[in-house]
Amino acid sequence: MEHFMTLLMIVGIDIVLSADNAILIAMAAKNVDEKNRKKAILFGTAVAVVLRIAFAGLVTYLLQIPYLQALGGVLLVWIAIKLLISNDSDSHKEGGTSVLSAILMIVWADAAMSLDNVLALAAVANGDFLMIMVGILISIPIIVWGSSFCIKMMERFPVIIYIGAGILAWSAGGMVMHDKHLNFLPGIPAYSVQIGFVVGVLGMSYIANQFLKSRKK
């Protein structure tokens, strides 16, 4: 019964965490032409799964590396901004984004997010590698289906792209605040820092896009 409850918790956490990966892959693959879009989604999912398996095997070692989780959060902030800037500048280009550039963006972001995902799963599973693997396998259909669904919704309602970037920024703030090696913000609620990350990402993306538009005039 205890194992069953642990598995249920892992499934629930993995659904939430895999949604982040799905949004990320959708944002990176949205401007790829439809012929190659599925390739980008499947490759992004494969990278996410491989990285999670690798991180799961090294989770004890990874936890000992100072500031690794915080660095992953900073990387995710840069990726969220880059995706928003790319969306505004690439969406009007003939042919859109190349498959290679989308895949590279997915690889970088998956590296950051898969670390956070595995650390969360490892905490719930108490380091049980088999349980972590079950959680990883469950994430595959969620990411594939979720990415395709998110792309369709983003094409229909472009504002969802900014919501997606906000979710990535929120996750990044959580990664920074939950890094055990950081103690420079004692007593400050994690959500207040996460809100700051969201505002910062959306604000910097807006400024960067306005600057790029002014240069084109």
PDB file of C-alpha atoms in Angstrom:
ATOM      1  CA  MET A   1       0.000   0.000   0.000  1.00  0.00           C
ATOM      2  CA  GLU A   2       2.847   2.367   0.865  1.00  0.00           C
ATOM      3  CA  HIS A   3       4.494   1.711  -2.515  1.00  0.00           C
ATOM      4  CA  PHE A   4       1.158   2.304  -4.266  1.00  0.00           C
ATOM      5  CA  MET A   5       0.684   5.692  -2.540  1.00  0.00           C
ATOM      6  CA  THR A   6       4.265   6.664  -3.397  1.00  0.00           C
ATOM      7  CA  LEU A   7       3.629   5.700  -7.023  1.00  0.00           C
ATOM      8  CA  LEU A   8       0.443   7.816  -7.087  1.00  0.00           C
ATOM      9  CA  MET A   9       2.390  10.792  -5.737  1.00  0.00           C
ATOM     10  CA  ILE A  10       5.105  10.282  -8.370  1.00  0.00           C
ATOM     11  CA  VAL A  11       2.487  10.096 -11.151  1.00  0.00           C
ATOM     12  CA  GLY A  12       0.823  13.307  -9.914  1.00  0.00           C
ATOM     13  CA  ILE A  13       4.123  15.182  -9.644  1.00  0.00           C
ATOM     14  CA  ASP A  14       5.285  13.892 -13.019  1.00  0.00           C
ATOM     15  CA  ILE A  15       2.095  15.069 -14.751  1.00  0.00           C
ATOM     16  CA  VAL A  16       2.679  18.592 -13.414  1.00  0.00           C
ATOM     17  CA  LEU A  17       6.420  18.603 -14.198  1.00  0.00           C
ATOM     18  CA  SER A  18       5.943  17.063 -17.649  1.00  0.00           C
ATOM     19  CA  ALA A  19       3.483  19.843 -18.482  1.00  0.00           C
ATOM     20  CA  ASP A  20       6.406  22.281 -18.152  1.00  0.00           C
ATOM     21  CA  ASN A  21       8.443  20.202 -20.607  1.00  0.00           C
ATOM     22  CA  ALA A  22       5.491  20.020 -23.009  1.00  0.00           C
ATOM     23  CA  ILE A  23       5.052  23.814 -22.960  1.00  0.00           C
ATOM     24  CA  LEU A  24       8.763  24.323 -23.514  1.00  0.00           C
ATOM     25  CA  ILE A  25       8.921  21.919 -26.485  1.00  0.00           C
ATOM     26  CA  ALA A  26       5.774  23.472 -27.971  1.00  0.00           C
ATOM     27  CA  MET A  27       7.254  26.987 -27.755  1.00  0.00           C
ATOM     28  CA  ALA A  28      10.502  25.861 -29.387  1.00  0.00           C
ATOM     29  CA  ALA A  29       8.797  23.828 -32.136  1.00  0.00           C
ATOM     30  CA  LYS A  30       5.903  26.204 -32.906  1.00  0.00           C
ATOM     31  CA  ASN A  31       7.676  28.112 -35.670  1.00  0.00           C
ATOM     32  CA  VAL A  32       9.155  25.001 -37.299  1.00  0.00           C
ATOM     33  CA  ASP A  33       7.343  24.118 -40.553  1.00  0.00           C
ATOM     34  CA  GLU A  34       4.625  21.493 -40.102  1.00  0.00           C
ATOM     35  CA  LYS A  35       6.542  18.895 -42.115  1.00  0.00           C
ATOM     36  CA  ASN A  36       9.407  18.844 -39.569  1.00  0.00           C
ATOM     37  CA  ARG A  37       7.512  19.831 -36.432  1.00  0.00           C
ATOM     38  CA  LYS A  38       6.802  16.261 -35.346  1.00  0.00           C
ATOM     39  CA  LYS A  39      10.519  15.453 -35.600  1.00  0.00           C
ATOM     40  CA  ALA A  40      11.344  18.325 -33.227  1.00  0.00           C
ATOM     41  CA  ILE A  41       8.665  17.195 -30.744  1.00  0.00           C
ATOM     42  CA  LEU A  42       9.742  13.527 -30.783  1.00  0.00           C
ATOM     43  CA  PHE A  43      13.427  14.448 -30.508  1.00  0.00           C
ATOM     44  CA  GLY A  44      12.686  16.851 -27.659  1.00  0.00           C
ATOM     45  CA  THR A  45      10.742  14.151 -25.821  1.00  0.00           C
ATOM     46  CA  ALA A  46      13.545  11.607 -26.364  1.00  0.00           C
ATOM     47  CA  VAL A  47      16.117  14.077 -24.996  1.00  0.00           C
ATOM     48  CA  ALA A  48      13.936  14.778 -21.940  1.00  0.00           C
ATOM     49  CA  VAL A  49      13.590  11.054 -21.180  1.00  0.00           C
ATOM     50  CA  VAL A  50      17.304  10.265 -21.716  1.00  0.00           C
ATOM     51  CA  LEU A  51      18.364  13.186 -19.510  1.00  0.00           C
ATOM     52  CA  ARG A  52      15.938  12.190 -16.764  1.00  0.00           C
ATOM     53  CA  ILE A  53      17.281   8.621 -16.774  1.00  0.00           C
ATOM     54  CA  ALA A  54      20.884   9.897 -16.673  1.00  0.00           C
ATOM     55  CA  PHE A  55      20.120  12.365 -13.871  1.00  0.00           C
ATOM     56  CA  ALA A  56      18.194   9.683 -11.937  1.00  0.00           C
ATOM     57  CA  GLY A  57      21.301   7.485 -11.904  1.00  0.00           C
ATOM     58  CA  LEU A  58      23.445  10.399 -10.714  1.00  0.00           C
ATOM     59  CA  VAL A  59      20.942  12.101  -8.405  1.00  0.00           C
ATOM     60  CA  THR A  60      22.966  11.539  -5.204  1.00  0.00           C
ATOM     61  CA  TYR A  61      26.064  13.049  -6.818  1.00  0.00           C
ATOM     62  CA  LEU A  62      24.124  15.913  -8.426  1.00  0.00           C
ATOM     63  CA  LEU A  63      22.677  16.966  -5.066  1.00  0.00           C
ATOM     64  CA  GLN A  64      26.226  17.580  -3.804  1.00  0.00           C
ATOM     65  CA  ILE A  65      27.186  20.008  -6.605  1.00  0.00           C
ATOM     66  CA  PRO A  66      26.882  23.560  -5.213  1.00  0.00           C
ATOM     67  CA  TYR A  67      24.430  25.898  -6.980  1.00  0.00           C
ATOM     68  CA  LEU A  68      23.659  23.415  -9.786  1.00  0.00           C
ATOM     69  CA  GLN A  69      19.897  23.762  -9.335  1.00  0.00           C
ATOM     70  CA  ALA A  70      20.167  27.568  -9.204  1.00  0.00           C
ATOM     71  CA  LEU A  71      22.263  27.598 -12.390  1.00  0.00           C
ATOM     72  CA  GLY A  72      19.590  25.467 -14.059  1.00  0.00           C
ATOM     73  CA  GLY A  73      17.017  28.087 -13.059  1.00  0.00           C
ATOM     74  CA  VAL A  74      19.117  30.915 -14.528  1.00  0.00           C
ATOM     75  CA  LEU A  75      19.513  28.916 -17.760  1.00  0.00           C
ATOM     76  CA  LEU A  76      15.740  28.448 -17.907  1.00  0.00           C
ATOM     77  CA  VAL A  77      15.211  32.228 -17.571  1.00  0.00           C
ATOM     78  CA  TRP A  78      17.504  32.858 -20.544  1.00  0.00           C
ATOM     79  CA  ILE A  79      15.663  30.199 -22.569  1.00  0.00           C
ATOM     80  CA  ALA A  80      12.216  31.662 -21.764  1.00  0.00           C
ATOM     81  CA  ILE A  81      13.372  35.129 -22.895  1.00  0.00           C
ATOM     82  CA  LYS A  82      15.005  33.693 -26.027  1.00  0.00           C
ATOM     83  CA  LEU A  83      11.837  31.799 -26.952  1.00  0.00           C
ATOM     84  CA  LEU A  84       9.684  34.927 -26.583  1.00  0.00           C
ATOM     85  CA  ILE A  85      12.087  37.016 -28.661  1.00  0.00           C
ATOM     86  CA  SER A  86      12.306  34.248 -31.279  1.00  0.00           C
ATOM     87  CA  ASN A  87       8.516  34.014 -31.398  1.00  0.00           C
ATOM     88  CA  ASP A  88       8.065  37.705 -32.212  1.00  0.00           C
ATOM     89  CA  SER A  89      10.934  37.856 -34.704  1.00  0.00           C
ATOM     90  CA  ASP A  90      10.645  34.424 -36.358  1.00  0.00           C
ATOM     91  CA  SER A  91       6.891  34.066 -36.635  1.00  0.00           C
ATOM     92  CA  HIS A  92       6.772  36.475 -39.560  1.00  0.00           C
ATOM     93  CA  LYS A  93       9.691  34.964 -41.471  1.00  0.00           C
ATOM     94  CA  GLU A  94       9.230  32.727 -44.493  1.00  0.00           C
ATOM     95  CA  GLY A  95       9.820  29.160 -43.364  1.00  0.00           C
ATOM     96  CA  GLY A  96       9.998  29.984 -39.664  1.00  0.00           C
ATOM     97  CA  THR A  97      12.549  28.459 -37.318  1.00  0.00           C
ATOM     98  CA  SER A  98      14.954  25.723 -38.444  1.00  0.00           C
ATOM     99  CA  VAL A  99      14.616  22.236 -36.969  1.00  0.00           C
ATOM    100  CA  LEU A 100      18.217  22.378 -35.717  1.00  0.00           C
ATOM    101  CA  SER A 101      17.768  25.649 -33.800  1.00  0.00           C
ATOM    102  CA  ALA A 102      14.524  24.346 -32.244  1.00  0.00           C
ATOM    103  CA  ILE A 103      16.228  21.085 -31.238  1.00  0.00           C
ATOM    104  CA  LEU A 104      19.223  22.908 -29.705  1.00  0.00           C
ATOM    105  CA  MET A 105      16.875  25.108 -27.658  1.00  0.00           C
ATOM    106  CA  ILE A 106      14.938  22.029 -26.517  1.00  0.00           C
ATOM    107  CA  VAL A 107      18.159  20.230 -25.498  1.00  0.00           C
ATOM    108  CA  TRP A 108      19.366  23.172 -23.374  1.00  0.00           C
ATOM    109  CA  ALA A 109      16.007  23.640 -21.682  1.00  0.00           C
ATOM    110  CA  ASP A 110      15.458  19.913 -21.136  1.00  0.00           C
ATOM    111  CA  ALA A 111      18.843  19.746 -19.404  1.00  0.00           C
ATOM    112  CA  ALA A 112      17.723  22.413 -16.917  1.00  0.00           C
ATOM    113  CA  MET A 113      14.169  21.154 -16.391  1.00  0.00           C
ATOM    114  CA  SER A 114      14.988  17.435 -16.269  1.00  0.00           C
ATOM    115  CA  LEU A 115      17.377  18.098 -13.377  1.00  0.00           C
ATOM    116  CA  ASP A 116      14.601  19.796 -11.402  1.00  0.00           C
ATOM    117  CA  ASN A 117      12.112  17.050 -12.323  1.00  0.00           C
ATOM    118  CA  VAL A 118      14.395  14.216 -11.204  1.00  0.00           C
ATOM    119  CA  LEU A 119      15.268  15.959  -7.927  1.00  0.00           C
ATOM    120  CA  ALA A 120      11.543  16.277  -7.164  1.00  0.00           C
ATOM    121  CA  LEU A 121      10.832  12.640  -8.087  1.00  0.00           C
ATOM    122  CA  ALA A 122      13.850  11.408  -6.103  1.00  0.00           C
ATOM    123  CA  ALA A 123      12.638  13.258  -2.999  1.00  0.00           C
ATOM    124  CA  VAL A 124       9.206  11.570  -3.168  1.00  0.00           C
ATOM    125  CA  ALA A 125      10.599   8.133  -4.107  1.00  0.00           C
ATOM    126  CA  ASN A 126      13.284   8.290  -1.378  1.00  0.00           C
ATOM    127  CA  GLY A 127      15.926   7.520  -3.986  1.00  0.00           C
ATOM    128  CA  ASP A 128      14.131   4.347  -5.227  1.00  0.00           C
ATOM    129  CA  PHE A 129      15.497   4.115  -8.796  1.00  0.00           C
ATOM    130  CA  LEU A 130      12.695   1.777  -9.987  1.00  0.00           C
ATOM    131  CA  MET A 131      10.005   4.206  -8.803  1.00  0.00           C
ATOM    132  CA  ILE A 132      11.801   7.105 -10.495  1.00  0.00           C
ATOM    133  CA  MET A 133      11.988   5.093 -13.740  1.00  0.00           C
ATOM    134  CA  VAL A 134       8.230   4.421 -13.612  1.00  0.00           C
ATOM    135  CA  GLY A 135       7.641   8.152 -13.253  1.00  0.00           C
ATOM    136  CA  ILE A 136       9.917   8.867 -16.222  1.00  0.00           C
ATOM    137  CA  LEU A 137       8.111   6.321 -18.452  1.00  0.00           C
ATOM    138  CA  ILE A 138       4.744   7.830 -17.531  1.00  0.00           C
ATOM    139  CA  SER A 139       6.013  11.241 -18.667  1.00  0.00           C
ATOM    140  CA  ILE A 140       6.594  10.162 -22.313  1.00  0.00           C
ATOM    141  CA  PRO A 141       2.974  10.200 -23.612  1.00  0.00           C
ATOM    142  CA  ILE A 142       2.213  13.295 -21.522  1.00  0.00           C
ATOM    143  CA  ILE A 143       5.038  15.276 -23.151  1.00  0.00           C
ATOM    144  CA  VAL A 144       4.304  14.080 -26.733  1.00  0.00           C
ATOM    145  CA  TRP A 145       0.550  14.699 -26.549  1.00  0.00           C
ATOM    146  CA  GLY A 146       0.930  17.857 -24.474  1.00  0.00           C
ATOM    147  CA  SER A 147       3.430  19.439 -26.882  1.00  0.00           C
ATOM    148  CA  SER A 148       1.208  18.853 -29.922  1.00  0.00           C
ATOM    149  CA  PHE A 149      -1.843  20.182 -28.085  1.00  0.00           C
ATOM    150  CA  CYS A 150       0.022  23.277 -26.837  1.00  0.00           C
ATOM    151  CA  ILE A 151       1.221  24.136 -30.369  1.00  0.00           C
ATOM    152  CA  LYS A 152      -2.361  24.035 -31.685  1.00  0.00           C
ATOM    153  CA  MET A 153      -3.546  26.255 -28.831  1.00  0.00           C
ATOM    154  CA  MET A 154      -0.636  28.702 -29.308  1.00  0.00           C
ATOM    155  CA  GLU A 155      -1.453  29.057 -33.006  1.00  0.00           C
ATOM    156  CA  ARG A 156      -5.087  29.747 -32.180  1.00  0.00           C
ATOM    157  CA  PHE A 157      -4.461  31.941 -29.130  1.00  0.00           C
ATOM    158  CA  PRO A 158      -0.971  33.580 -29.353  1.00  0.00           C
ATOM    159  CA  VAL A 159      -1.285  34.977 -25.811  1.00  0.00           C
ATOM    160  CA  ILE A 160      -0.703  31.410 -24.542  1.00  0.00           C
ATOM    161  CA  ILE A 161       2.935  31.780 -25.647  1.00  0.00           C
ATOM    162  CA  TYR A 162       3.411  34.476 -23.000  1.00  0.00           C
ATOM    163  CA  ILE A 163       1.598  32.362 -20.406  1.00  0.00           C
ATOM    164  CA  GLY A 164       3.961  29.495 -21.289  1.00  0.00           C
ATOM    165  CA  ALA A 165       7.000  31.750 -20.866  1.00  0.00           C
ATOM    166  CA  GLY A 166       5.586  32.857 -17.512  1.00  0.00           C
ATOM    167  CA  ILE A 167       5.265  29.216 -16.405  1.00  0.00           C
ATOM    168  CA  LEU A 168       8.886  28.544 -17.393  1.00  0.00           C
ATOM    169  CA  ALA A 169       9.972  31.662 -15.456  1.00  0.00           C
ATOM    170  CA  TRP A 170       7.951  30.503 -12.425  1.00  0.00           C
ATOM    171  CA  SER A 171       9.692  27.103 -12.578  1.00  0.00           C
ATOM    172  CA  ALA A 172      13.070  28.859 -12.865  1.00  0.00           C
ATOM    173  CA  GLY A 173      12.359  30.924  -9.749  1.00  0.00           C
ATOM    174  CA  GLY A 174      11.401  27.761  -7.881  1.00  0.00           C
ATOM    175  CA  MET A 175      14.651  26.058  -8.894  1.00  0.00           C
ATOM    176  CA  VAL A 176      16.699  28.995  -7.592  1.00  0.00           C
ATOM    177  CA  MET A 177      14.776  29.236  -4.311  1.00  0.00           C
ATOM    178  CA  HIS A 178      14.919  25.482  -3.650  1.00  0.00           C
ATOM    179  CA  ASP A 179      18.682  25.225  -4.146  1.00  0.00           C
ATOM    180  CA  LYS A 180      19.933  24.096  -0.720  1.00  0.00           C
ATOM    181  CA  HIS A 181      23.251  25.888  -1.195  1.00  0.00           C
ATOM    182  CA  LEU A 182      21.622  29.342  -1.414  1.00  0.00           C
ATOM    183  CA  ASN A 183      20.867  31.110   1.859  1.00  0.00           C
ATOM    184  CA  PHE A 184      20.905  34.755   0.782  1.00  0.00           C
ATOM    185  CA  LEU A 185      17.103  35.213   0.940  1.00  0.00           C
ATOM    186  CA  PRO A 186      16.093  33.847   4.377  1.00  0.00           C
ATOM    187  CA  GLY A 187      12.459  34.346   5.336  1.00  0.00           C
ATOM    188  CA  ILE A 188      11.362  35.507   1.875  1.00  0.00           C
ATOM    189  CA  PRO A 189       8.501  33.377   0.464  1.00  0.00           C
ATOM    190  CA  ALA A 190       9.458  31.432  -2.666  1.00  0.00           C
ATOM    191  CA  TYR A 191       6.337  32.617  -4.511  1.00  0.00           C
ATOM    192  CA  SER A 192       7.368  36.295  -4.206  1.00  0.00           C
ATOM    193  CA  VAL A 193      10.691  35.550  -5.921  1.00  0.00           C
ATOM    194  CA  GLN A 194       8.909  33.434  -8.539  1.00  0.00           C
ATOM    195  CA  ILE A 195       6.533  36.317  -9.307  1.00  0.00           C
ATOM    196  CA  GLY A 196       9.603  38.545  -9.712  1.00  0.00           C
ATOM    197  CA  PHE A 197      11.072  36.061 -12.198  1.00  0.00           C
ATOM    198  CA  VAL A 198       7.834  36.045 -14.232  1.00  0.00           C
ATOM    199  CA  VAL A 199       7.640  39.856 -14.330  1.00  0.00           C
ATOM    200  CA  GLY A 200      11.353  40.073 -15.168  1.00  0.00           C
ATOM    201  CA  VAL A 201      11.174  37.577 -18.054  1.00  0.00           C
ATOM    202  CA  LEU A 202       8.080  39.157 -19.613  1.00  0.00           C
ATOM    203  CA  GLY A 203       9.462  42.675 -19.099  1.00  0.00           C
ATOM    204  CA  MET A 204      12.913  41.942 -20.545  1.00  0.00           C
ATOM    205  CA  SER A 205      11.370  40.104 -23.507  1.00  0.00           C
ATOM    206  CA  TYR A 206       9.088  43.063 -24.246  1.00  0.00           C
ATOM    207  CA  ILE A 207      11.994  45.547 -24.080  1.00  0.00           C
ATOM    208  CA  ALA A 208      14.180  43.329 -26.279  1.00  0.00           C
ATOM    209  CA  ASN A 209      11.410  42.911 -28.866  1.00  0.00           C
ATOM    210  CA  GLN A 210      10.726  46.670 -28.960  1.00  0.00           C
ATOM    211  CA  PHE A 211      14.446  47.329 -29.428  1.00  0.00           C
ATOM    212  CA  LEU A 212      14.687  44.811 -32.289  1.00  0.00           C
ATOM    213  CA  LYS A 213      11.603  46.291 -33.977  1.00  0.00           C
ATOM    214  CA  SER A 214      13.036  49.832 -33.731  1.00  0.00           C
ATOM    215  CA  ARG A 215      16.269  48.667 -35.392  1.00  0.00           C
ATOM    216  CA  LYS A 216      14.343  47.206 -38.326  1.00  0.00           C
ATOM    217  CA  LYS A 217      12.573  50.522 -39.071  1.00  0.00           C
TER     218      LYS A 217
END
